[in-house]
Amino acid sequence: MCAYSGYSNSSSLSIQTTLFKNQTAPACEKAGSLRSAFAGSMWRISAISFHMVLILVCFL
């Protein structure tokens, strides 16, 4: 899909732009990589939380 827009004023300044919509692949193709990245971040958050609890217990 393409669209054209143009503008000109009395001082002969013209601004022209072209807008286009990029067709991308469906999101379902990347679902596996997104799932593994999310799983990695969940493990990281769990490990950090576990260590923070251990540190807090040591201060008690």
mmCIF file of N, CA and C in Angstrom:
data_model
loop_
_atom_site.group_PDB
_atom_site.id
_atom_site.type_symbol
_atom_site.label_atom_id
_atom_site.label_comp_id
_atom_site.label_asym_id
_atom_site.label_seq_id
_atom_site.Cartn_x
_atom_site.Cartn_y
_atom_site.Cartn_z
ATOM 1 N N MET A 1 0.852 -1.168 0.000
ATOM 2 C CA MET A 1 0.000 0.000 0.000
ATOM 3 C C MET A 1 0.899 1.233 0.000
ATOM 4 N N CYS A 2 0.672 2.131 -0.918
ATOM 5 C CA CYS A 2 1.459 3.353 -1.001
ATOM 6 C C CYS A 2 0.529 4.557 -0.996
ATOM 7 N N ALA A 3 0.991 5.609 -0.407
ATOM 8 C CA ALA A 3 0.225 6.854 -0.404
ATOM 9 C C ALA A 3 1.192 7.994 -0.665
ATOM 10 N N TYR A 4 0.698 9.038 -1.282
ATOM 11 C CA TYR A 4 1.536 10.192 -1.598
ATOM 12 C C TYR A 4 0.893 11.434 -1.007
ATOM 13 N N SER A 5 1.714 12.276 -0.440
ATOM 14 C CA SER A 5 1.235 13.538 0.105
ATOM 15 C C SER A 5 2.223 14.622 -0.294
ATOM 16 N N GLY A 6 1.729 15.745 -0.747
ATOM 17 C CA GLY A 6 2.602 16.842 -1.141
ATOM 18 C C GLY A 6 2.118 18.158 -0.570
ATOM 19 N N TYR A 7 3.033 19.107 -0.423
ATOM 20 C CA TYR A 7 2.699 20.424 0.131
ATOM 21 C C TYR A 7 3.574 21.464 -0.547
ATOM 22 N N SER A 8 2.987 22.579 -0.897
ATOM 23 C CA SER A 8 3.784 23.707 -1.399
ATOM 24 C C SER A 8 3.134 24.999 -0.921
ATOM 25 N N ASN A 9 3.964 25.980 -0.600
ATOM 26 C CA ASN A 9 3.435 27.267 -0.140
ATOM 27 C C ASN A 9 3.825 28.365 -1.123
ATOM 28 N N SER A 10 3.549 29.603 -0.771
ATOM 29 C CA SER A 10 3.779 30.723 -1.692
ATOM 30 C C SER A 10 5.258 30.983 -1.958
ATOM 31 N N SER A 11 6.164 30.546 -1.091
ATOM 32 C CA SER A 11 7.591 30.781 -1.315
ATOM 33 C C SER A 11 8.235 29.641 -2.099
ATOM 34 N N SER A 12 7.436 28.874 -2.773
ATOM 35 C CA SER A 12 7.851 27.747 -3.616
ATOM 36 C C SER A 12 8.611 26.669 -2.846
ATOM 37 N N LEU A 13 8.349 26.598 -1.549
ATOM 38 C CA LEU A 13 8.909 25.516 -0.749
ATOM 39 C C LEU A 13 7.949 24.336 -0.850
ATOM 40 N N SER A 14 8.453 23.213 -1.240
ATOM 41 C CA SER A 14 7.571 22.052 -1.347
ATOM 42 C C SER A 14 8.118 20.910 -0.509
ATOM 43 N N ILE A 15 7.231 20.258 0.169
ATOM 44 C CA ILE A 15 7.573 19.103 0.996
ATOM 45 C C ILE A 15 6.787 17.922 0.452
ATOM 46 N N GLN A 16 7.476 16.886 0.083
ATOM 47 C CA GLN A 16 6.807 15.715 -0.470
ATOM 48 C C GLN A 16 7.227 14.493 0.330
ATOM 49 N N THR A 17 6.260 13.693 0.675
ATOM 50 C CA THR A 17 6.547 12.484 1.439
ATOM 51 C C THR A 17 5.883 11.296 0.776
ATOM 52 N N THR A 18 6.470 10.158 0.968
ATOM 53 C CA THR A 18 5.886 8.913 0.498
ATOM 54 C C THR A 18 5.754 7.987 1.692
ATOM 55 N N LEU A 19 4.569 7.510 1.911
ATOM 56 C CA LEU A 19 4.307 6.598 3.014
ATOM 57 C C LEU A 19 4.052 5.214 2.442
ATOM 58 N N PHE A 20 4.599 4.207 3.073
ATOM 59 C CA PHE A 20 4.322 2.855 2.618
ATOM 60 C C PHE A 20 4.240 1.932 3.813
ATOM 61 N N LYS A 21 3.479 0.893 3.644
ATOM 62 C CA LYS A 21 3.304 -0.090 4.701
ATOM 63 C C LYS A 21 4.167 -1.293 4.369
ATOM 64 N N ASN A 22 5.029 -1.657 5.295
ATOM 65 C CA ASN A 22 5.927 -2.783 5.084
ATOM 66 C C ASN A 22 5.204 -4.077 5.424
ATOM 67 N N GLN A 23 5.219 -5.001 4.513
ATOM 68 C CA GLN A 23 4.597 -6.300 4.755
ATOM 69 C C GLN A 23 5.610 -7.181 5.477
ATOM 70 N N THR A 24 5.259 -7.640 6.649
ATOM 71 C CA THR A 24 6.171 -8.468 7.433
ATOM 72 C C THR A 24 5.614 -9.868 7.560
ATOM 73 N N ALA A 25 6.466 -10.765 7.973
ATOM 74 C CA ALA A 25 6.050 -12.151 8.169
ATOM 75 C C ALA A 25 5.121 -12.231 9.370
ATOM 76 N N PRO A 26 4.251 -13.218 9.389
ATOM 77 C CA PRO A 26 3.353 -13.378 10.537
ATOM 78 C C PRO A 26 4.122 -13.617 11.828
ATOM 79 N N ALA A 27 3.551 -13.201 12.923
ATOM 80 C CA ALA A 27 4.218 -13.313 14.219
ATOM 81 C C ALA A 27 4.360 -14.758 14.667
ATOM 82 N N CYS A 28 3.552 -15.657 14.129
ATOM 83 C CA CYS A 28 3.599 -17.041 14.592
ATOM 84 C C CYS A 28 4.932 -17.708 14.259
ATOM 85 N N GLU A 29 5.651 -17.222 13.249
ATOM 86 C CA GLU A 29 6.936 -17.821 12.905
ATOM 87 C C GLU A 29 7.990 -17.559 13.973
ATOM 88 N N LYS A 30 7.855 -16.477 14.717
ATOM 89 C CA LYS A 30 8.848 -16.128 15.722
ATOM 90 C C LYS A 30 8.430 -16.565 17.117
ATOM 91 N N ALA A 31 7.342 -17.290 17.238
ATOM 92 C CA ALA A 31 6.818 -17.640 18.559
ATOM 93 C C ALA A 31 7.808 -18.478 19.355
ATOM 94 N N GLY A 32 8.534 -19.378 18.705
ATOM 95 C CA GLY A 32 9.483 -20.226 19.422
ATOM 96 C C GLY A 32 10.610 -19.437 20.046
ATOM 97 N N SER A 33 11.177 -18.503 19.296
ATOM 98 C CA SER A 33 12.284 -17.715 19.840
ATOM 99 C C SER A 33 11.804 -16.779 20.943
ATOM 100 N N LEU A 34 10.601 -16.242 20.800
ATOM 101 C CA LEU A 34 10.071 -15.376 21.849
ATOM 102 C C LEU A 34 9.810 -16.169 23.114
ATOM 103 N N ARG A 35 9.313 -17.383 22.946
ATOM 104 C CA ARG A 35 9.030 -18.221 24.105
ATOM 105 C C ARG A 35 10.315 -18.570 24.840
ATOM 106 N N SER A 36 11.379 -18.902 24.114
ATOM 107 C CA SER A 36 12.638 -19.254 24.771
ATOM 108 C C SER A 36 13.272 -18.033 25.444
ATOM 109 N N ALA A 37 13.137 -16.859 24.840
ATOM 110 C CA ALA A 37 13.662 -15.642 25.467
ATOM 111 C C ALA A 37 12.891 -15.326 26.740
ATOM 112 N N PHE A 38 11.577 -15.527 26.702
ATOM 113 C CA PHE A 38 10.761 -15.286 27.892
ATOM 114 C C PHE A 38 11.104 -16.284 28.982
ATOM 115 N N ALA A 39 11.337 -17.543 28.603
ATOM 116 C CA ALA A 39 11.707 -18.557 29.593
ATOM 117 C C ALA A 39 13.051 -18.211 30.226
ATOM 118 N N GLY A 40 13.989 -17.720 29.432
ATOM 119 C CA GLY A 40 15.283 -17.326 29.967
ATOM 120 C C GLY A 40 15.167 -16.177 30.949
ATOM 121 N N SER A 41 14.317 -15.214 30.631
ATOM 122 C CA SER A 41 14.150 -14.084 31.543
ATOM 123 C C SER A 41 13.448 -14.516 32.820
ATOM 124 N N MET A 42 12.536 -15.470 32.731
ATOM 125 C CA MET A 42 11.856 -15.960 33.936
ATOM 126 C C MET A 42 12.846 -16.679 34.849
ATOM 127 N N TRP A 43 13.757 -17.469 34.263
ATOM 128 C CA TRP A 43 14.772 -18.140 35.081
ATOM 129 C C TRP A 43 15.681 -17.115 35.746
ATOM 130 N N ARG A 44 16.047 -16.082 35.007
ATOM 131 C CA ARG A 44 16.922 -15.044 35.549
ATOM 132 C C ARG A 44 16.232 -14.307 36.698
ATOM 133 N N ILE A 45 14.969 -13.959 36.522
ATOM 134 C CA ILE A 45 14.222 -13.275 37.588
ATOM 135 C C ILE A 45 14.090 -14.177 38.804
ATOM 136 N N SER A 46 13.841 -15.463 38.573
ATOM 137 C CA SER A 46 13.722 -16.405 39.690
ATOM 138 C C SER A 46 15.035 -16.521 40.457
ATOM 139 N N ALA A 47 16.145 -16.601 39.741
ATOM 140 C CA ALA A 47 17.451 -16.723 40.393
ATOM 141 C C ALA A 47 17.787 -15.461 41.188
ATOM 142 N N ILE A 48 17.515 -14.301 40.613
ATOM 143 C CA ILE A 48 17.786 -13.046 41.321
ATOM 144 C C ILE A 48 16.910 -12.937 42.561
ATOM 145 N N SER A 49 15.639 -13.294 42.430
ATOM 146 C CA SER A 49 14.731 -13.234 43.580
ATOM 147 C C SER A 49 15.181 -14.171 44.686
ATOM 148 N N PHE A 50 15.603 -15.376 44.323
ATOM 149 C CA PHE A 50 16.068 -16.351 45.306
ATOM 150 C C PHE A 50 17.275 -15.809 46.072
ATOM 151 N N HIS A 51 18.225 -15.233 45.349
ATOM 152 C CA HIS A 51 19.416 -14.694 45.996
ATOM 153 C C HIS A 51 19.094 -13.476 46.858
ATOM 154 N N MET A 52 18.154 -12.663 46.423
ATOM 155 C CA MET A 52 17.750 -11.516 47.241
ATOM 156 C C MET A 52 17.121 -11.981 48.551
ATOM 157 N N VAL A 53 16.319 -13.037 48.495
ATOM 158 C CA VAL A 53 15.719 -13.582 49.720
ATOM 159 C C VAL A 53 16.808 -14.108 50.642
ATOM 160 N N LEU A 54 17.805 -14.798 50.095
ATOM 161 C CA LEU A 54 18.908 -15.295 50.920
ATOM 162 C C LEU A 54 19.658 -14.144 51.587
ATOM 163 N N ILE A 55 19.894 -13.072 50.855
ATOM 164 C CA ILE A 55 20.588 -11.915 51.426
ATOM 165 C C ILE A 55 19.762 -11.292 52.545
ATOM 166 N N LEU A 56 18.456 -11.159 52.325
ATOM 167 C CA LEU A 56 17.589 -10.583 53.357
ATOM 168 C C LEU A 56 17.529 -11.465 54.602
ATOM 169 N N VAL A 57 17.534 -12.782 54.421
ATOM 170 C CA VAL A 57 17.515 -13.701 55.563
ATOM 171 C C VAL A 57 18.804 -13.555 56.367
ATOM 172 N N CYS A 58 19.912 -13.330 55.699
ATOM 173 C CA CYS A 58 21.189 -13.167 56.402
ATOM 174 C C CYS A 58 21.182 -11.923 57.285
ATOM 175 N N PHE A 59 20.449 -10.886 56.903
ATOM 176 C CA PHE A 59 20.394 -9.664 57.696
ATOM 177 C C PHE A 59 19.482 -9.785 58.912
ATOM 178 N N LEU A 60 18.639 -10.802 58.951
ATOM 179 C CA LEU A 60 17.695 -10.939 60.082
ATOM 180 C C LEU A 60 18.325 -11.523 61.298
#
